[in-house]
Amino acid sequence: MDRFTHLNVASAFSAHYGTARPEALVAAAQASGAQAAAITDRDGIYGAVRHIRSCREAGLSPIVGVNLQVKDAGPASEVAVSEVTVLAHGHNAGAGWASLVRLISSSHSSARRGTKRTPHGSANRTAWVDPKRPGLFLTGESGTTGTVLLGPGSDVGRAVLADDDAAAQRLLTGWRQRLAGGVAVEIVCHHTKPGSAGSLKHAAAMLQLAHAAEVPAVLTNAVRYLEPDDAVTGDVLDSAAHLLPLGDFQPQPNAQAWLKPPEQMQQLARTITEYAGLGSDAAVDLLSRTEQLAERCRLDPDSDVGWRWPKVPELEAIGVEEDPSAVLRRRCQTALSERYPRADGPQLRRIEDQLANELETIGHFGFETYFLAVAETVDLIRSMDVRVQARGSGAGSLVNYLLRISNVDPLEHDLLFERFLGHARSTLPDIDVDIESAQRHRVYEAIFDHYGHHRVTLLSMQNAYRARGAARDAGQALGLSEEQVDRVAESIWRFDAGQFREVLATKPELRDIAAQVESEPQLDMLVDLTERLDRLPRHISMHPCGVILGSSDLLSVTPTQPSGIGLPMSQFDKDDIDDMGLLKLDVLGVRMQSAMAHAVHEIKRSNGPSAAVEGGLPVDAPYISAAGRIDLDSIPHDDEATFAMIRTTHTLGCFQIESPGQRELLGKLQPDKYEDLIADISLFRPGPMKGNMVTPYIDRKHGYERIDYLHPRFADFLQDSYGVVIYHEHVLRILHETMGVSLATADELRRSMEHDVETIEPAFRAQTAQRTDQAERRIFSDADIDRIWETLRGFGSFGFCKAHGAAFALPTYQSAWLKTHYPVEFMAGIFEHDPGMYPRRLMMSEARRMQIPLLPIDVNASADQYRVEQISTEEKGIRLSLRDVRGISAAELSRILAGQPYASITDFYHRAKPSRPLMVRLATLGAFDDLAQESRGPAGRGSIISYIRQLTAAPRKSAQHQDPAQPRLFNDRQLMDASIPDPTAAEQVASELESLSAEVEEHVIEAYRPLLDQLGVTAAADLLRIRSNSEVLIAGIRVATQTPPMRSGKRTVFISLDDGTGCADTAFFEEAQQQAGPLLFGTQLMIIRGRTRRAGERGVSVHAEEAWDLKVAWREWAQQRV
Amino acid sequence: MSVDPSAHPAAATVWTTPAGAPERLVWCGRRFVVVAKPIAWMDRTSWWESPVRVAAGQAAQVVERPMWQVTAKALDNAELLIFDLAVSSGDQWPITAVYD
């Protein structure tokens, strides 16, 4: 027998422990002649689905288990922690799998948490079970459903190591009593120092114990990596798990824990038995027991795991009592007249045909339940008065539109169902739904309640090492200073950790670091170690939008553990869902939806019935209720005022179109209809950029180039893009027209074009040439075919799905509409939910540009939200929210709100009971300025601050005894010392930045004004007035850095600076990147020299030539002046 | 009990069997013979303290070093000591620990 099955194998899904991916481990097992392969990760089966998938592909039987910590839950002060490996038995109709899954979930139970704070670092594992639990979970109706391996780290193994035979026997007996027939002693020899855990002596003593107690013993290698070379990676992961540098904690003993080949394991068995004095039969016995256990644990993916077998909610759970296809059909039919009230004759027939076509496809796959479940969920969300909108290719479906899953009319935009759901699909299509981010938790809770907590769990995601995180952890392992690590990490910009060394030679921002790597061996090592960590899973977290819906057996299918928001999340990620036969809802929290909801709320609250007038809209507008409530989903899509605003490119804050690149594109494209907006969003994607679709679109739109539809038969469906082939939908229709294939087949052809466009050429030419009209004449001449093919070939993989663009365009348009008609309310929503790419400080600059007054924090007027406040009959402003004052606690916030209004500063201090630092911070922000204002005019900020320092210095208790009704001898004002100077403007900015993370009164850049004036720096707002191609200097604080897709494929770095007058967008091309080097990504305050470049009528950007660190420049300048 | 190694030379002259296991050694000018079956084990290194390349695929030998633990008897006074010896290519083997 030369086979050996490793039964204890940790993959990289044991975060900060394992180094090898399940796929690689399975491949190695297969190569060694194994018939089965096991995965036994720590605390879960995060990699199990991948493992099973790889095993199926390799023709191996999967074995799945888990490594768990065991603790005695007793009252002992110092509880000894040990660990066991639990393997699920197979071929028992899933009983082993279910037991394992439920045991794992129980080890993560949140109920036990929170009593004691767990130390940081993943080395301190939070999941554990008490010793009784495995027995309880693994004892099924028809026998034992799993085996517990008691290895060197188990309580038994620890007792053996301590030479405490009596304890070892007693503990082993305990396990056998609790789990009859499900216990094996796990022999591990890592050739560690004689006498330590995992040493030959320890292994031999374990084997002797097993023999004496007549318990089966199995041999494993407690594998944590694939090859000896991975041990270095293991060291770095251990360092990350301990949050300590190498050398500061007990490291792994050596590099033996690799997936050793059968010969070595057999040799190991002989060495151990010989040392134990048990003879060669014992070695054979040990190896055959190992194989017997492997046999028992082989899972049948079909019968044990229900591989790819749908486990969707029972019909009653989604409120369907009869045939789901009849229900779906009826719901769609009913909705026809609501969605298309004016459709008649041919149009209605066209709609009905489309509906029949979609229903047939959906029925063909048996997806009715899925669509009904999504509709049910969307209805549920809408019933909670939460904004909800479908995203993605699902917008191409009429059924989705009729079920109100999507608000995009696929017929209006000529979208295609076949792009969403063709014939070839066998897995469920994704219907993604966006909701208000601020309501996300509430919505999730409602979904759990609605379908039942036994049917729902959140999806998780594995966060893998990327270059920055990898460099940080590698730096920590090597004991580099925080400063050194920061310098490296901050210069890393979007590349795979695995390419670090390669990138080091080419990227200008890494130039300094590359030089240091040459001379400092530690940095050289850092590069190697960073590359090793590339893409290894680091930790699991809740997926941003996935909710798993299953049958009532869900919790026997997937283990769950608490997520950050308390609700349970599955240990599986999105790539596991299809194979596990589970249904996933994508419910994504989108901040813009919250911002818009807040704006709509503020419109009604601050304007009431005059909302329409305030927004410059017709008083009888059907989408505004009498009370002033706006139905954003019903606003007309042809509002010229909105397009005019978009054309100014003052689109900061608007969904999708606020980035510098987008603003530049808008400047050129000058959209004046909704289709332009869809095109704008679609064109600003890697594919259309590289495919050179932007320029023809713009040139044709503005009449610089003749519109050419390729062929008269295409004119109909290429109208929306002036004949430029941009969308996947265009290609589908072209192939449909030319080759005479169905749209579903056309989509399959399009998908194969993405991989290799040439593959379809022969079929395209032949079939297109055969197409004839009724008179048997060819429709497409050879010249036509050549021309069309050239376009298709150029299109290749570069297009974009129009349904995606159309779905994205909706919130884009809605946000632009709000910014146009209700700028104050809109900006309040932006401040409140911070939805975009820019920091709030830039949005405040934008508000100043829009001449919206920002009203300072005020203890009486401010709420826990950004509110619109009427300043005069003409003017509205935005009152800043108390919530964003640094250090304010939830309790303080609610006390302050409950106590409003306050009569005096002392009154506030005693009733709202803020902490002293908060009190001072509020004073520096001017939150008491109004309170201190009395008949003798306003008190100075300086005297208020000083007064508050005195007030809060005294213990509050004594003051509390005062009867608040009793008039005090002195009021606040009399106690203030008016001679104390007010803070300077610079001090004021500093304290605002510190307390609010945004400046209210003056911009941070003003502190450098003397230097900037001397240099002759141009303000961002003035750039538009300067002729194109003028040399300028600009200065400001970085608010955005982007490296968007470029047609050339070369990297361009866009840096936007905010200088208080607005946003200056700069572009660094190759030469400027070389010049800027380490400043490119690491520096916040910058001076940039470059040339202005006009983009369209309203856009301007600066082509950077040189950059400096403003702080450094200031220091040098200041020194020269002394 | 561990013998303080700092008081003694940190290396021994070692003679091995044909298979490579230590069978005799000289330490502190005293001659020892190995009297029990030597145990091979693997110690780890503090590789990060010396400038080594640790690129993936090139560091299989970096983390470990092979060791022997031997029980040896002094020929002068029959004292039994346990030595942890680090395998070396020459006959001078570093001693990492000595126990009595």
PDB file of C-alpha atoms in Angstrom, chain B residues 3-100:
ATOM      1  CA  VAL B   3      24.188  23.628  31.905  1.00  0.00           C
ATOM      2  CA  ASP B   4      25.047  27.246  31.331  1.00  0.00           C
ATOM      3  CA  PRO B   5      26.441  27.143  27.793  1.00  0.00           C
ATOM      4  CA  SER B   6      27.950  30.605  27.985  1.00  0.00           C
ATOM      5  CA  ALA B   7      30.553  29.276  30.388  1.00  0.00           C
ATOM      6  CA  HIS B   8      31.704  26.726  27.838  1.00  0.00           C
ATOM      7  CA  PRO B   9      32.771  26.663  24.216  1.00  0.00           C
ATOM      8  CA  ALA B  10      29.709  26.726  21.932  1.00  0.00           C
ATOM      9  CA  ALA B  11      31.051  24.067  19.588  1.00  0.00           C
ATOM     10  CA  ALA B  12      32.322  20.520  19.708  1.00  0.00           C
ATOM     11  CA  THR B  13      34.445  18.399  17.439  1.00  0.00           C
ATOM     12  CA  VAL B  14      32.159  15.618  16.234  1.00  0.00           C
ATOM     13  CA  TRP B  15      32.786  12.220  14.655  1.00  0.00           C
ATOM     14  CA  THR B  16      29.790  10.590  12.980  1.00  0.00           C
ATOM     15  CA  THR B  17      28.584   7.166  11.895  1.00  0.00           C
ATOM     16  CA  PRO B  18      28.513   6.445   8.169  1.00  0.00           C
ATOM     17  CA  ALA B  19      24.843   7.476   8.215  1.00  0.00           C
ATOM     18  CA  GLY B  20      25.727  10.855   9.703  1.00  0.00           C
ATOM     19  CA  ALA B  21      24.711  10.422  13.363  1.00  0.00           C
ATOM     20  CA  PRO B  22      27.187  11.670  15.973  1.00  0.00           C
ATOM     21  CA  GLU B  23      29.010   8.897  17.820  1.00  0.00           C
ATOM     22  CA  ARG B  24      31.961  10.642  19.482  1.00  0.00           C
ATOM     23  CA  LEU B  25      32.770  14.207  20.366  1.00  0.00           C
ATOM     24  CA  VAL B  26      35.325  16.391  22.057  1.00  0.00           C
ATOM     25  CA  TRP B  27      34.060  19.307  24.086  1.00  0.00           C
ATOM     26  CA  CYS B  28      36.045  21.527  26.440  1.00  0.00           C
ATOM     27  CA  GLY B  29      39.007  19.265  25.841  1.00  0.00           C
ATOM     28  CA  ARG B  30      37.018  16.324  27.199  1.00  0.00           C
ATOM     29  CA  ARG B  31      36.206  13.234  25.190  1.00  0.00           C
ATOM     30  CA  PHE B  32      32.635  11.904  25.067  1.00  0.00           C
ATOM     31  CA  VAL B  33      31.074   8.837  23.488  1.00  0.00           C
ATOM     32  CA  VAL B  34      27.402   8.684  22.519  1.00  0.00           C
ATOM     33  CA  VAL B  35      25.721   6.025  24.622  1.00  0.00           C
ATOM     34  CA  ALA B  36      22.068   6.104  23.508  1.00  0.00           C
ATOM     35  CA  LYS B  37      20.313   6.242  20.172  1.00  0.00           C
ATOM     36  CA  PRO B  38      20.702   9.810  18.901  1.00  0.00           C
ATOM     37  CA  ILE B  39      17.480  11.656  18.089  1.00  0.00           C
ATOM     38  CA  ALA B  40      17.321  13.709  14.927  1.00  0.00           C
ATOM     39  CA  TRP B  41      15.227  16.836  15.200  1.00  0.00           C
ATOM     40  CA  MET B  42      14.698  20.089  13.366  1.00  0.00           C
ATOM     41  CA  ASP B  43      15.302  23.434  14.978  1.00  0.00           C
ATOM     42  CA  ARG B  44      14.194  26.749  13.551  1.00  0.00           C
ATOM     43  CA  THR B  45      16.248  29.805  12.749  1.00  0.00           C
ATOM     44  CA  SER B  46      15.765  33.512  13.225  1.00  0.00           C
ATOM     45  CA  TRP B  47      16.179  34.033   9.512  1.00  0.00           C
ATOM     46  CA  TRP B  48      14.974  37.628   9.649  1.00  0.00           C
ATOM     47  CA  GLU B  49      18.084  38.609  11.596  1.00  0.00           C
ATOM     48  CA  SER B  50      20.450  37.929   8.720  1.00  0.00           C
ATOM     49  CA  PRO B  51      20.234  39.238   5.191  1.00  0.00           C
ATOM     50  CA  VAL B  52      18.805  36.289   3.269  1.00  0.00           C
ATOM     51  CA  ARG B  53      16.631  36.196   0.214  1.00  0.00           C
ATOM     52  CA  VAL B  54      13.173  34.919   1.081  1.00  0.00           C
ATOM     53  CA  ALA B  55      11.550  35.090  -2.334  1.00  0.00           C
ATOM     54  CA  ALA B  56       8.803  32.523  -2.853  1.00  0.00           C
ATOM     55  CA  GLY B  57      10.258  29.219  -3.964  1.00  0.00           C
ATOM     56  CA  GLN B  58      13.773  30.066  -2.810  1.00  0.00           C
ATOM     57  CA  ALA B  59      13.565  29.728   0.941  1.00  0.00           C
ATOM     58  CA  ALA B  60      12.997  26.018   1.555  1.00  0.00           C
ATOM     59  CA  GLN B  61      16.167  25.826   3.660  1.00  0.00           C
ATOM     60  CA  VAL B  62      15.871  29.165   5.403  1.00  0.00           C
ATOM     61  CA  VAL B  63      13.616  28.365   8.344  1.00  0.00           C
ATOM     62  CA  GLU B  64      15.095  25.081   9.589  1.00  0.00           C
ATOM     63  CA  ARG B  65      18.333  23.572  10.616  1.00  0.00           C
ATOM     64  CA  PRO B  66      18.876  19.877  11.314  1.00  0.00           C
ATOM     65  CA  MET B  67      19.886  18.944  14.845  1.00  0.00           C
ATOM     66  CA  TRP B  68      20.886  15.876  16.817  1.00  0.00           C
ATOM     67  CA  GLN B  69      20.187  15.358  20.434  1.00  0.00           C
ATOM     68  CA  VAL B  70      22.667  12.904  21.897  1.00  0.00           C
ATOM     69  CA  THR B  71      23.329  11.457  25.319  1.00  0.00           C
ATOM     70  CA  ALA B  72      27.082  11.085  25.767  1.00  0.00           C
ATOM     71  CA  LYS B  73      29.358   9.857  28.501  1.00  0.00           C
ATOM     72  CA  ALA B  74      32.597  11.607  29.406  1.00  0.00           C
ATOM     73  CA  LEU B  75      35.535   9.283  29.213  1.00  0.00           C
ATOM     74  CA  ASP B  76      37.343  11.093  32.064  1.00  0.00           C
ATOM     75  CA  ASN B  77      34.776  10.797  34.831  1.00  0.00           C
ATOM     76  CA  ALA B  78      31.795   8.939  33.239  1.00  0.00           C
ATOM     77  CA  GLU B  79      29.608  12.064  33.550  1.00  0.00           C
ATOM     78  CA  LEU B  80      26.457  11.760  31.385  1.00  0.00           C
ATOM     79  CA  LEU B  81      25.491  14.879  29.458  1.00  0.00           C
ATOM     80  CA  ILE B  82      22.855  15.585  26.814  1.00  0.00           C
ATOM     81  CA  PHE B  83      23.925  17.752  23.885  1.00  0.00           C
ATOM     82  CA  ASP B  84      21.907  19.545  21.200  1.00  0.00           C
ATOM     83  CA  LEU B  85      24.230  19.618  18.209  1.00  0.00           C
ATOM     84  CA  ALA B  86      23.619  21.540  14.995  1.00  0.00           C
ATOM     85  CA  VAL B  87      24.636  19.515  11.953  1.00  0.00           C
ATOM     86  CA  SER B  88      27.582  21.062  10.108  1.00  0.00           C
ATOM     87  CA  SER B  89      29.532  20.217   7.030  1.00  0.00           C
ATOM     88  CA  GLY B  90      32.869  20.139   8.851  1.00  0.00           C
ATOM     89  CA  ASP B  91      33.685  18.500  12.162  1.00  0.00           C
ATOM     90  CA  GLN B  92      33.091  21.614  14.289  1.00  0.00           C
ATOM     91  CA  TRP B  93      29.414  21.473  15.253  1.00  0.00           C
ATOM     92  CA  PRO B  94      27.695  24.282  17.129  1.00  0.00           C
ATOM     93  CA  ILE B  95      26.189  23.263  20.448  1.00  0.00           C
ATOM     94  CA  THR B  96      22.895  24.980  21.231  1.00  0.00           C
ATOM     95  CA  ALA B  97      22.281  23.384  24.606  1.00  0.00           C
ATOM     96  CA  VAL B  98      23.870  21.052  27.120  1.00  0.00           C
ATOM     97  CA  TYR B  99      21.877  19.318  29.860  1.00  0.00           C
ATOM     98  CA  ASP B 100      22.957  17.099  32.717  1.00  0.00           C
TER      99      ASP B 100
END
